[in-house]
Amino acid sequence: MAVYTDITEDDLKQFLTEYDVGELTSYKGIAEGVENSNFLLHTTRDPLILTLYEKRTDERDLPFFLGLMQHLAAGGLSCPLPLPRNDGGLYGTLSGRPAALISFLEGMWLRKPEAKHCREVGKALARMHLSGQDFELTRPNSLSVEGWKTLWEKSAARADEVETGLQEEISSELDHLGRNWPKDLAAGVIHADLFQDNVFFLGDELSGLIDFYFACNDLLAYDVSICLNAWCFEKDGAYNLTKGQALIEGYQSVRPLDKAEIEALPILARGSALRFFLTRLYDWLTTPAGALVVKKDPLEYLRKLRFHRQITSATEYGLVEERLSAS
Ligand SMILES: Nc1ncnc2c1ncn2[C@@H]1O[C@H](COP(=O)(O)OP(=O)(O)OP(=O)(O)O)[C@@H](O)[C@H]1O
Ligand SMILES: N[C@@H](CCO)C(=O)O
C-alpha cells in the first residue's frame, strides 16, 4: 500500500482550510501505487484525491507536473485537474510533505487489457503528445541514459544477489545504450509512466490518464516504447503481437511515426525496459522488509530487455509494413 506518510484528521482539516472544497466527511489511504502517498477524500462537494509527494518527486518539479495537467485538461485530454488553493498556489504542505489536491477521475484500471484497449491507449498517448507541444514549461528527463547510470551505480554492487551475472550484463547494456541512444528524433512532453494502473476505463472506453509525476521532455517515440513494454507483454513474458499492432496503429492514427522513429523503436524499447528494471531493482534492494508497499519485480523488466535485444525491426512489434514504406 502506498501510504508512506500518514496524516491526522486535524492536520488534514487545517490543510483544507486553504481550499474552497466544502467540509471533509471522510478520507482513506489508497492501497495502490508505489511512488507517492494517495488518499481519497469525500467532502460535502466532489470527491478528491490528495497526494503527498515522496522520495522520487522533487518539489521543484511540481509546477511542471501540475501545470501540465491543467494544460492537457484545457486542451481536451481527460486527466485530473489540480485544485488551486485560495492563494492561487497549486500545492501546499501536509505532514511535512508537499501535497496537492486533484480532481477524482471516474473509471477503473484494467487488470486484463485486450488489443482494443491497447489501441485506445495508443490514441490517448498520441493526443497527449500533440497537446503537450505548446506547453510552455520544460523538464529534462532525469531518468534517461545519465540518470540510469546514476541509479545503476547505487545498485550494481548488489545486483548479483538478484541474479548471477547481472552486474556484467547491465553494465555492458548501459555502455551499448550510451553509445547508440538516438538524439535527433521528434521530442516533446511525454508521460513516461503510462502503465495500466495509470489509464482509466469506463467499460471499454478510455476515461482518462493519471499520474503525470514522471512527465518530462524527451523523445516522443520513447513514450511509445514504454507503452509497448507496459501493455503488450503477457504474464508469462510472451510479447503479444496483436496488442503491439493495435497500440502502434492507435498511436499512428493520431500521430504517425516517421521513419527514423520507427527504426529507433527497438533501441528505445531496450532503454525503457532498462529504465523500469533499474528503478525496480533499486527499490527491491533498498525498501525495508515490512514497508507498506508492494515491491515490483525487477526481473520482469530484465526479461523484456532481453527480448528487445533480439529485435531487429519494428515490424516485430506489430508495426505493419505498408506504414513503414509509406513514411
Ligand atoms: N485523479 C484520480 N482519480 C481517481 N483515482 C486516482 C486519481 N489519482 C490516483 N488515483 C488512485 O490512486 C492510485 C495511485 O495513484 P498514482 O498512480 O498516481 O500513484 P503512484 O504512487 O504515483 O503510482 P505509480 O506506482 O503508478 O507511480 C491509482 O491507481 C488510483 O486508484
Ligand atoms: N510503473 C512503474 C512504477 C512507477 O514508477 C513500474 O511498474 O515499475
mmCIF file of C-alpha atoms and ligand atoms in Angstrom:
data_model
loop_
_atom_site.group_PDB
_atom_site.id
_atom_site.type_symbol
_atom_site.label_atom_id
_atom_site.label_comp_id
_atom_site.label_asym_id
_atom_site.label_seq_id
_atom_site.Cartn_x
_atom_site.Cartn_y
_atom_site.Cartn_z
ATOM 1 C CA MET A 1 0.000 0.000 0.000
ATOM 2 C CA ALA A 2 1.451 3.314 -0.960
ATOM 3 C CA VAL A 3 0.903 5.432 2.088
ATOM 4 C CA TYR A 4 4.400 6.361 3.163
ATOM 5 C CA THR A 5 3.309 9.388 5.152
ATOM 6 C CA ASP A 6 0.304 9.181 7.422
ATOM 7 C CA ILE A 7 -1.872 12.186 8.136
ATOM 8 C CA THR A 8 -4.047 13.151 11.083
ATOM 9 C CA GLU A 9 -7.597 14.356 10.676
ATOM 10 C CA ASP A 10 -6.727 17.625 12.401
ATOM 11 C CA ASP A 11 -3.792 18.312 10.062
ATOM 12 C CA LEU A 12 -5.911 17.426 7.048
ATOM 13 C CA LYS A 13 -8.728 19.735 8.142
ATOM 14 C CA GLN A 14 -6.201 22.507 8.684
ATOM 15 C CA PHE A 15 -4.744 21.871 5.203
ATOM 16 C CA LEU A 16 -8.236 22.032 3.675
ATOM 17 C CA THR A 17 -8.913 25.460 5.161
ATOM 18 C CA GLU A 18 -6.623 26.746 2.383
ATOM 19 C CA TYR A 19 -9.082 25.447 -0.246
ATOM 20 C CA ASP A 20 -12.673 26.023 -1.237
ATOM 21 C CA VAL A 21 -13.741 22.365 -1.217
ATOM 22 C CA GLY A 22 -16.584 22.110 1.287
ATOM 23 C CA GLU A 23 -16.459 20.114 4.543
ATOM 24 C CA LEU A 24 -14.460 16.916 4.899
ATOM 25 C CA THR A 25 -16.755 13.933 5.535
ATOM 26 C CA SER A 26 -14.251 11.042 5.288
ATOM 27 C CA TYR A 27 -10.832 10.084 3.984
ATOM 28 C CA LYS A 28 -8.840 6.903 3.462
ATOM 29 C CA GLY A 29 -5.419 5.830 2.189
ATOM 30 C CA ILE A 30 -5.310 4.283 -1.276
ATOM 31 C CA ALA A 31 -3.717 0.850 -1.392
ATOM 32 C CA GLU A 32 -2.192 1.253 -4.862
ATOM 33 C CA GLY A 33 0.833 2.834 -6.458
ATOM 34 C CA VAL A 34 4.434 2.779 -5.331
ATOM 35 C CA GLU A 35 5.697 6.326 -5.646
ATOM 36 C CA ASN A 36 3.588 8.800 -3.668
ATOM 37 C CA SER A 37 1.068 8.640 -0.810
ATOM 38 C CA ASN A 38 -2.516 8.971 -2.027
ATOM 39 C CA PHE A 39 -5.772 9.464 -0.145
ATOM 40 C CA LEU A 40 -9.363 9.517 -1.318
ATOM 41 C CA LEU A 41 -11.288 12.374 0.298
ATOM 42 C CA HIS A 42 -15.044 12.734 0.477
ATOM 43 C CA THR A 43 -16.383 16.197 1.161
ATOM 44 C CA THR A 44 -19.793 17.819 1.102
ATOM 45 C CA ARG A 45 -18.928 18.528 -2.556
ATOM 46 C CA ASP A 46 -16.959 16.399 -5.049
ATOM 47 C CA PRO A 47 -14.632 13.533 -4.114
ATOM 48 C CA LEU A 48 -10.940 14.442 -4.328
ATOM 49 C CA ILE A 49 -7.541 12.815 -4.428
ATOM 50 C CA LEU A 50 -4.927 14.081 -2.003
ATOM 51 C CA THR A 51 -1.334 13.309 -2.994
ATOM 52 C CA LEU A 52 1.658 13.697 -0.700
ATOM 53 C CA TYR A 53 4.815 13.735 -2.799
ATOM 54 C CA GLU A 54 7.519 11.325 -1.698
ATOM 55 C CA LYS A 55 11.154 10.478 -2.436
ATOM 56 C CA ARG A 56 11.253 10.441 -6.245
ATOM 57 C CA THR A 57 9.166 13.555 -6.756
ATOM 58 C CA ASP A 58 11.185 16.729 -6.452
ATOM 59 C CA GLU A 59 9.082 19.610 -5.122
ATOM 60 C CA ARG A 60 10.713 21.932 -7.681
ATOM 61 C CA ASP A 61 9.057 19.854 -10.432
ATOM 62 C CA LEU A 62 5.519 20.270 -9.092
ATOM 63 C CA PRO A 63 4.761 23.417 -11.130
ATOM 64 C CA PHE A 64 5.644 21.399 -14.251
ATOM 65 C CA PHE A 65 3.536 18.342 -13.325
ATOM 66 C CA LEU A 66 0.513 20.216 -12.043
ATOM 67 C CA GLY A 67 0.710 22.882 -14.760
ATOM 68 C CA LEU A 68 0.886 20.124 -17.375
ATOM 69 C CA MET A 69 -2.309 18.538 -16.041
ATOM 70 C CA GLN A 70 -4.041 21.896 -16.309
ATOM 71 C CA HIS A 71 -2.683 22.410 -19.815
ATOM 72 C CA LEU A 72 -3.702 18.966 -21.071
ATOM 73 C CA ALA A 73 -7.164 19.185 -19.500
ATOM 74 C CA ALA A 74 -7.675 22.617 -21.075
ATOM 75 C CA GLY A 75 -6.717 21.035 -24.425
ATOM 76 C CA GLY A 76 -9.435 18.399 -24.049
ATOM 77 C CA LEU A 77 -7.461 15.424 -22.690
ATOM 78 C CA SER A 78 -9.211 13.713 -19.820
ATOM 79 C CA CYS A 79 -6.917 13.863 -16.789
ATOM 80 C CA PRO A 80 -7.215 15.056 -13.191
ATOM 81 C CA LEU A 81 -7.205 18.780 -12.555
ATOM 82 C CA PRO A 82 -5.203 20.220 -9.656
ATOM 83 C CA LEU A 83 -7.349 22.371 -7.376
ATOM 84 C CA PRO A 84 -5.994 25.833 -6.702
ATOM 85 C CA ARG A 85 -5.636 26.988 -3.113
ATOM 86 C CA ASN A 86 -7.312 30.181 -2.031
ATOM 87 C CA ASP A 87 -3.988 31.978 -2.552
ATOM 88 C CA GLY A 88 -3.778 30.621 -6.124
ATOM 89 C CA GLY A 89 -0.962 28.129 -5.404
ATOM 90 C CA LEU A 90 -1.334 24.593 -6.710
ATOM 91 C CA TYR A 91 0.132 22.790 -3.709
ATOM 92 C CA GLY A 92 0.837 23.217 -0.026
ATOM 93 C CA THR A 93 2.415 21.221 2.815
ATOM 94 C CA LEU A 94 0.872 18.446 4.877
ATOM 95 C CA SER A 95 2.661 16.252 7.440
ATOM 96 C CA GLY A 96 5.931 17.756 6.290
ATOM 97 C CA ARG A 97 5.440 16.724 2.644
ATOM 98 C CA PRO A 98 4.478 18.817 -0.384
ATOM 99 C CA ALA A 99 0.826 17.955 -1.022
ATOM 100 C CA ALA A 100 -1.810 18.722 -3.663
ATOM 101 C CA LEU A 101 -5.497 18.118 -4.191
ATOM 102 C CA ILE A 102 -6.555 16.862 -7.599
ATOM 103 C CA SER A 103 -9.954 16.057 -9.025
ATOM 104 C CA PHE A 104 -11.210 12.478 -8.823
ATOM 105 C CA LEU A 105 -11.315 10.735 -12.187
ATOM 106 C CA GLU A 106 -14.076 8.182 -12.776
ATOM 107 C CA GLY A 107 -13.077 4.775 -14.085
ATOM 108 C CA MET A 108 -11.015 1.717 -13.255
ATOM 109 C CA TRP A 109 -7.685 0.489 -14.489
ATOM 110 C CA LEU A 110 -7.714 -2.768 -16.397
ATOM 111 C CA ARG A 111 -6.134 -5.879 -14.953
ATOM 112 C CA LYS A 112 -6.522 -7.749 -18.239
ATOM 113 C CA PRO A 113 -6.373 -5.311 -21.130
ATOM 114 C CA GLU A 114 -7.176 -6.544 -24.627
ATOM 115 C CA ALA A 115 -5.934 -5.349 -28.007
ATOM 116 C CA LYS A 116 -8.869 -2.921 -28.319
ATOM 117 C CA HIS A 117 -7.797 -1.234 -25.088
ATOM 118 C CA CYS A 118 -4.188 -1.027 -26.287
ATOM 119 C CA ARG A 119 -5.440 0.773 -29.387
ATOM 120 C CA GLU A 120 -7.182 3.366 -27.176
ATOM 121 C CA VAL A 121 -4.019 3.787 -25.121
ATOM 122 C CA GLY A 122 -2.008 4.411 -28.302
ATOM 123 C CA LYS A 123 -4.502 7.067 -29.387
ATOM 124 C CA ALA A 124 -4.544 8.773 -25.992
ATOM 125 C CA LEU A 125 -0.745 8.814 -25.830
ATOM 126 C CA ALA A 126 -0.524 10.445 -29.265
ATOM 127 C CA ARG A 127 -3.177 13.003 -28.272
ATOM 128 C CA MET A 128 -1.189 13.821 -25.187
ATOM 129 C CA HIS A 129 1.955 14.288 -27.294
ATOM 130 C CA LEU A 130 0.173 16.669 -29.644
ATOM 131 C CA SER A 131 -1.468 18.564 -26.830
ATOM 132 C CA GLY A 132 1.837 18.885 -24.955
ATOM 133 C CA GLN A 133 3.534 20.593 -27.912
ATOM 134 C CA ASP A 134 2.544 24.075 -26.761
ATOM 135 C CA PHE A 135 3.084 23.583 -23.025
ATOM 136 C CA GLU A 136 5.452 26.351 -22.023
ATOM 137 C CA LEU A 137 7.346 24.711 -19.125
ATOM 138 C CA THR A 138 10.070 22.145 -19.690
ATOM 139 C CA ARG A 139 11.593 19.434 -17.559
ATOM 140 C CA PRO A 140 14.519 17.282 -18.687
ATOM 141 C CA ASN A 141 14.105 13.538 -18.212
ATOM 142 C CA SER A 142 16.109 12.716 -15.088
ATOM 143 C CA LEU A 143 15.565 9.029 -15.836
ATOM 144 C CA SER A 144 17.259 8.845 -19.224
ATOM 145 C CA VAL A 145 20.731 7.470 -20.020
ATOM 146 C CA GLU A 146 22.677 9.597 -17.488
ATOM 147 C CA GLY A 147 20.064 9.008 -14.785
ATOM 148 C CA TRP A 148 20.175 5.262 -15.437
ATOM 149 C CA LYS A 149 23.932 5.290 -14.843
ATOM 150 C CA THR A 150 23.488 7.060 -11.502
ATOM 151 C CA LEU A 151 20.789 4.613 -10.444
ATOM 152 C CA TRP A 152 22.896 1.684 -11.535
ATOM 153 C CA GLU A 153 25.883 2.884 -9.518
ATOM 154 C CA LYS A 154 23.688 2.643 -6.422
ATOM 155 C CA SER A 155 22.655 -0.967 -7.124
ATOM 156 C CA ALA A 156 25.458 -2.541 -9.163
ATOM 157 C CA ALA A 157 27.439 -3.952 -6.243
ATOM 158 C CA ARG A 158 24.408 -5.947 -5.048
ATOM 159 C CA ALA A 159 22.883 -6.809 -8.419
ATOM 160 C CA ASP A 160 24.167 -10.369 -8.455
ATOM 161 C CA GLU A 161 22.072 -11.014 -5.336
ATOM 162 C CA VAL A 162 19.075 -10.800 -7.661
ATOM 163 C CA GLU A 163 20.548 -12.871 -10.487
ATOM 164 C CA THR A 164 24.081 -14.121 -11.036
ATOM 165 C CA GLY A 165 25.865 -12.301 -13.849
ATOM 166 C CA LEU A 166 23.613 -9.268 -13.707
ATOM 167 C CA GLN A 167 26.380 -6.833 -12.854
ATOM 168 C CA GLU A 168 28.242 -7.588 -16.061
ATOM 169 C CA GLU A 169 25.136 -7.795 -18.238
ATOM 170 C CA ILE A 170 23.671 -4.460 -17.157
ATOM 171 C CA SER A 171 26.985 -2.614 -17.264
ATOM 172 C CA SER A 172 27.513 -3.647 -20.868
ATOM 173 C CA GLU A 173 23.873 -2.836 -21.706
ATOM 174 C CA LEU A 174 24.365 0.672 -20.338
ATOM 175 C CA ASP A 175 27.508 1.095 -22.426
ATOM 176 C CA HIS A 176 25.665 -0.045 -25.515
ATOM 177 C CA LEU A 177 22.712 2.270 -24.926
ATOM 178 C CA GLY A 178 25.030 5.173 -24.094
ATOM 179 C CA ARG A 179 26.817 4.729 -27.429
ATOM 180 C CA ASN A 180 23.713 4.172 -29.560
ATOM 181 C CA TRP A 181 20.946 6.199 -27.940
ATOM 182 C CA PRO A 182 19.112 8.243 -30.616
ATOM 183 C CA LYS A 183 19.231 12.009 -30.299
ATOM 184 C CA ASP A 184 17.583 13.545 -33.326
ATOM 185 C CA LEU A 185 14.051 12.174 -33.089
ATOM 186 C CA ALA A 186 10.868 14.207 -32.608
ATOM 187 C CA ALA A 187 10.725 15.374 -28.981
ATOM 188 C CA GLY A 188 8.166 16.953 -26.669
ATOM 189 C CA VAL A 189 6.322 16.347 -23.433
ATOM 190 C CA ILE A 190 5.998 12.641 -22.644
ATOM 191 C CA HIS A 191 4.057 10.868 -19.877
ATOM 192 C CA ALA A 192 6.937 8.453 -19.229
ATOM 193 C CA ASP A 193 4.950 6.068 -16.982
ATOM 194 C CA LEU A 194 1.781 5.208 -18.887
ATOM 195 C CA PHE A 195 1.288 1.794 -17.309
ATOM 196 C CA GLN A 196 -2.024 0.015 -16.911
ATOM 197 C CA ASP A 197 -2.642 1.484 -13.474
ATOM 198 C CA ASN A 198 -2.360 4.972 -14.915
ATOM 199 C CA VAL A 199 -5.080 4.616 -17.552
ATOM 200 C CA PHE A 200 -8.728 4.523 -16.500
ATOM 201 C CA PHE A 201 -11.538 2.944 -18.477
ATOM 202 C CA LEU A 202 -15.310 3.057 -18.111
ATOM 203 C CA GLY A 203 -16.352 -0.160 -19.807
ATOM 204 C CA ASP A 204 -14.229 -0.320 -22.956
ATOM 205 C CA GLU A 205 -13.965 3.435 -23.217
ATOM 206 C CA LEU A 206 -10.816 5.145 -22.035
ATOM 207 C CA SER A 207 -11.914 7.683 -19.434
ATOM 208 C CA GLY A 208 -8.596 9.351 -18.667
ATOM 209 C CA LEU A 209 -4.903 9.310 -17.818
ATOM 210 C CA ILE A 210 -3.439 9.881 -14.366
ATOM 211 C CA ASP A 211 -0.076 10.123 -12.611
ATOM 212 C CA PHE A 212 1.956 12.664 -14.535
ATOM 213 C CA TYR A 213 4.765 12.644 -11.975
ATOM 214 C CA PHE A 214 7.423 11.314 -14.353
ATOM 215 C CA ALA A 215 6.319 13.534 -17.240
ATOM 216 C CA CYS A 216 9.195 15.355 -18.903
ATOM 217 C CA ASN A 217 10.597 16.449 -22.246
ATOM 218 C CA ASP A 218 12.054 13.572 -24.199
ATOM 219 C CA LEU A 219 11.703 11.614 -27.441
ATOM 220 C CA LEU A 220 8.040 11.009 -28.245
ATOM 221 C CA ALA A 221 8.753 7.541 -29.610
ATOM 222 C CA TYR A 222 10.400 6.638 -26.300
ATOM 223 C CA ASP A 223 6.958 7.030 -24.712
ATOM 224 C CA VAL A 224 5.543 4.613 -27.312
ATOM 225 C CA SER A 225 8.240 2.123 -26.349
ATOM 226 C CA ILE A 226 7.289 2.478 -22.666
ATOM 227 C CA CYS A 227 3.703 1.586 -23.559
ATOM 228 C CA LEU A 228 4.801 -1.412 -25.634
ATOM 229 C CA ASN A 229 6.649 -2.652 -22.559
ATOM 230 C CA ALA A 230 3.820 -1.922 -20.151
ATOM 231 C CA TRP A 231 0.837 -3.088 -22.239
ATOM 232 C CA CYS A 232 1.922 -5.687 -24.776
ATOM 233 C CA PHE A 233 3.533 -8.472 -22.777
ATOM 234 C CA GLU A 234 1.563 -11.298 -21.214
ATOM 235 C CA LYS A 235 2.060 -12.510 -17.659
ATOM 236 C CA ASP A 236 4.130 -15.452 -18.948
ATOM 237 C CA GLY A 237 6.565 -12.975 -20.526
ATOM 238 C CA ALA A 238 5.440 -13.508 -24.143
ATOM 239 C CA TYR A 239 5.125 -10.447 -26.360
ATOM 240 C CA ASN A 240 1.582 -10.127 -27.764
ATOM 241 C CA LEU A 241 1.930 -9.009 -31.369
ATOM 242 C CA THR A 242 -1.789 -8.271 -31.722
ATOM 243 C CA LYS A 243 -1.678 -5.866 -28.802
ATOM 244 C CA GLY A 244 1.524 -4.279 -30.107
ATOM 245 C CA GLN A 245 -0.035 -3.794 -33.528
ATOM 246 C CA ALA A 246 -3.173 -2.261 -32.002
ATOM 247 C CA LEU A 247 -1.202 0.097 -29.782
ATOM 248 C CA ILE A 248 1.031 1.291 -32.621
ATOM 249 C CA GLU A 249 -1.907 1.623 -35.019
ATOM 250 C CA GLY A 250 -3.883 3.579 -32.447
ATOM 251 C CA TYR A 251 -0.928 5.896 -31.924
ATOM 252 C CA GLN A 252 -0.324 6.346 -35.655
ATOM 253 C CA SER A 253 -3.980 7.075 -36.325
ATOM 254 C CA VAL A 254 -3.413 10.319 -34.382
ATOM 255 C CA ARG A 255 0.313 10.989 -34.843
ATOM 256 C CA PRO A 256 2.150 8.934 -37.480
ATOM 257 C CA LEU A 257 5.680 7.892 -36.510
ATOM 258 C CA ASP A 258 8.337 8.894 -39.020
ATOM 259 C CA LYS A 259 10.929 6.540 -40.489
ATOM 260 C CA ALA A 260 13.650 7.463 -38.000
ATOM 261 C CA GLU A 261 11.309 6.892 -35.041
ATOM 262 C CA ILE A 262 10.243 3.524 -36.407
ATOM 263 C CA GLU A 263 13.832 2.410 -36.920
ATOM 264 C CA ALA A 264 14.706 3.516 -33.391
ATOM 265 C CA LEU A 265 11.865 1.627 -31.671
ATOM 266 C CA PRO A 266 13.911 -1.478 -30.772
ATOM 267 C CA ILE A 267 16.648 0.506 -29.043
ATOM 268 C CA LEU A 268 14.111 2.799 -27.383
ATOM 269 C CA ALA A 269 12.289 -0.269 -26.055
ATOM 270 C CA ARG A 270 15.578 -1.631 -24.718
ATOM 271 C CA GLY A 271 16.139 1.659 -22.947
ATOM 272 C CA SER A 272 12.673 1.853 -21.464
ATOM 273 C CA ALA A 273 12.859 -1.759 -20.274
ATOM 274 C CA LEU A 274 16.176 -0.922 -18.617
ATOM 275 C CA ARG A 275 14.707 2.207 -17.001
ATOM 276 C CA PHE A 276 11.964 0.257 -15.232
ATOM 277 C CA PHE A 277 14.331 -2.587 -14.416
ATOM 278 C CA LEU A 278 16.668 -0.107 -12.690
ATOM 279 C CA THR A 279 14.071 1.712 -10.588
ATOM 280 C CA ARG A 280 12.551 -1.619 -9.578
ATOM 281 C CA LEU A 281 15.981 -3.079 -8.769
ATOM 282 C CA TYR A 282 16.869 -0.065 -6.642
ATOM 283 C CA ASP A 283 13.557 -0.297 -4.766
ATOM 284 C CA TRP A 284 13.939 -4.060 -4.428
ATOM 285 C CA LEU A 285 17.329 -3.683 -2.779
ATOM 286 C CA THR A 286 16.515 -0.682 -0.595
ATOM 287 C CA THR A 287 12.863 -0.968 0.510
ATOM 288 C CA PRO A 288 12.901 -2.258 4.092
ATOM 289 C CA ALA A 289 11.084 -5.514 4.797
ATOM 290 C CA GLY A 290 7.663 -4.708 6.260
ATOM 291 C CA ALA A 291 7.237 -1.419 4.359
ATOM 292 C CA LEU A 292 3.628 -0.806 3.371
ATOM 293 C CA VAL A 293 4.225 -1.062 -0.364
ATOM 294 C CA VAL A 294 4.111 -3.957 -2.813
ATOM 295 C CA LYS A 295 7.547 -4.090 -4.409
ATOM 296 C CA LYS A 296 7.569 -4.601 -8.179
ATOM 297 C CA ASP A 297 9.620 -7.381 -9.693
ATOM 298 C CA PRO A 298 12.759 -6.125 -11.487
ATOM 299 C CA LEU A 299 13.213 -9.442 -13.294
ATOM 300 C CA GLU A 300 10.027 -8.872 -15.291
ATOM 301 C CA TYR A 301 11.822 -5.973 -16.954
ATOM 302 C CA LEU A 302 15.087 -7.879 -17.316
ATOM 303 C CA ARG A 303 13.200 -10.460 -19.394
ATOM 304 C CA LYS A 304 11.665 -7.710 -21.506
ATOM 305 C CA LEU A 305 15.076 -6.128 -22.006
ATOM 306 C CA ARG A 306 16.469 -9.447 -23.228
ATOM 307 C CA PHE A 307 13.524 -9.791 -25.604
ATOM 308 C CA HIS A 308 14.178 -6.373 -27.148
ATOM 309 C CA ARG A 309 17.843 -7.214 -27.692
ATOM 310 C CA GLN A 310 16.742 -9.847 -30.222
ATOM 311 C CA ILE A 311 14.533 -7.461 -32.184
ATOM 312 C CA THR A 312 15.895 -6.175 -35.469
ATOM 313 C CA SER A 313 12.885 -4.307 -36.867
ATOM 314 C CA ALA A 314 9.777 -2.560 -35.546
ATOM 315 C CA THR A 315 7.686 -4.978 -37.626
ATOM 316 C CA GLU A 316 8.416 -7.498 -34.877
ATOM 317 C CA TYR A 317 6.436 -5.247 -32.513
ATOM 318 C CA GLY A 318 3.442 -5.389 -34.864
ATOM 319 C CA LEU A 319 4.119 -2.339 -36.985
ATOM 320 C CA VAL A 320 2.635 -3.077 -40.392
ATOM 321 C CA GLU A 321 4.862 -2.897 -43.465
ATOM 322 C CA GLU A 322 2.630 -0.536 -45.505
ATOM 323 C CA ARG A 323 3.051 2.141 -42.862
ATOM 324 C CA LEU A 324 6.771 1.560 -42.805
ATOM 325 C CA SER A 325 7.216 2.017 -46.555
ATOM 326 C CA ALA A 326 4.665 4.842 -46.743
ATOM 327 C CA SER A 327 6.513 7.055 -44.268
HETATM 328 N N1 LIG B 1 -7.325 11.570 -10.005
HETATM 329 C C1 LIG B 1 -7.587 10.352 -9.579
HETATM 330 N N2 LIG B 1 -8.853 9.891 -9.628
HETATM 331 C C2 LIG B 1 -9.165 8.664 -9.157
HETATM 332 N N3 LIG B 1 -8.265 7.832 -8.585
HETATM 333 C C3 LIG B 1 -6.988 8.235 -8.502
HETATM 334 C C4 LIG B 1 -6.590 9.502 -9.000
HETATM 335 N N4 LIG B 1 -5.267 9.629 -8.780
HETATM 336 C C5 LIG B 1 -4.864 8.497 -8.179
HETATM 337 N N5 LIG B 1 -5.898 7.654 -8.002
HETATM 338 C C6 LIG B 1 -5.860 6.328 -7.351
HETATM 339 O O1 LIG B 1 -4.653 6.225 -6.644
HETATM 340 C C7 LIG B 1 -3.857 5.147 -7.156
HETATM 341 C C8 LIG B 1 -2.392 5.528 -7.118
HETATM 342 O O2 LIG B 1 -2.203 6.753 -7.828
HETATM 343 P P1 LIG B 1 -0.880 7.025 -8.654
HETATM 344 O O3 LIG B 1 -0.764 6.045 -9.787
HETATM 345 O O4 LIG B 1 -0.844 8.464 -9.003
HETATM 346 O O5 LIG B 1 0.195 6.726 -7.537
HETATM 347 P P2 LIG B 1 1.721 6.454 -7.641
HETATM 348 O O6 LIG B 1 2.204 6.101 -6.293
HETATM 349 O O7 LIG B 1 2.363 7.618 -8.327
HETATM 350 O O8 LIG B 1 1.690 5.157 -8.553
HETATM 351 P P3 LIG B 1 2.665 4.524 -9.633
HETATM 352 O O9 LIG B 1 3.151 3.299 -8.974
HETATM 353 O O10 LIG B 1 1.768 4.244 -10.810
HETATM 354 O O11 LIG B 1 3.705 5.561 -9.946
HETATM 355 C C9 LIG B 1 -4.390 4.909 -8.552
HETATM 356 O O12 LIG B 1 -4.183 3.586 -9.003
HETATM 357 C C10 LIG B 1 -5.875 5.208 -8.350
HETATM 358 O O13 LIG B 1 -6.513 4.098 -7.765
HETATM 359 N N1 LIG B 2 5.199 1.996 -13.416
HETATM 360 C C1 LIG B 2 6.382 1.750 -12.603
HETATM 361 C C2 LIG B 2 6.173 2.173 -11.188
HETATM 362 C C3 LIG B 2 6.009 3.644 -11.030
HETATM 363 O O1 LIG B 2 7.139 4.302 -11.471
HETATM 364 C C4 LIG B 2 6.727 0.272 -12.622
HETATM 365 O O2 LIG B 2 5.848 -0.533 -12.935
HETATM 366 O O3 LIG B 2 7.875 -0.064 -12.315
#
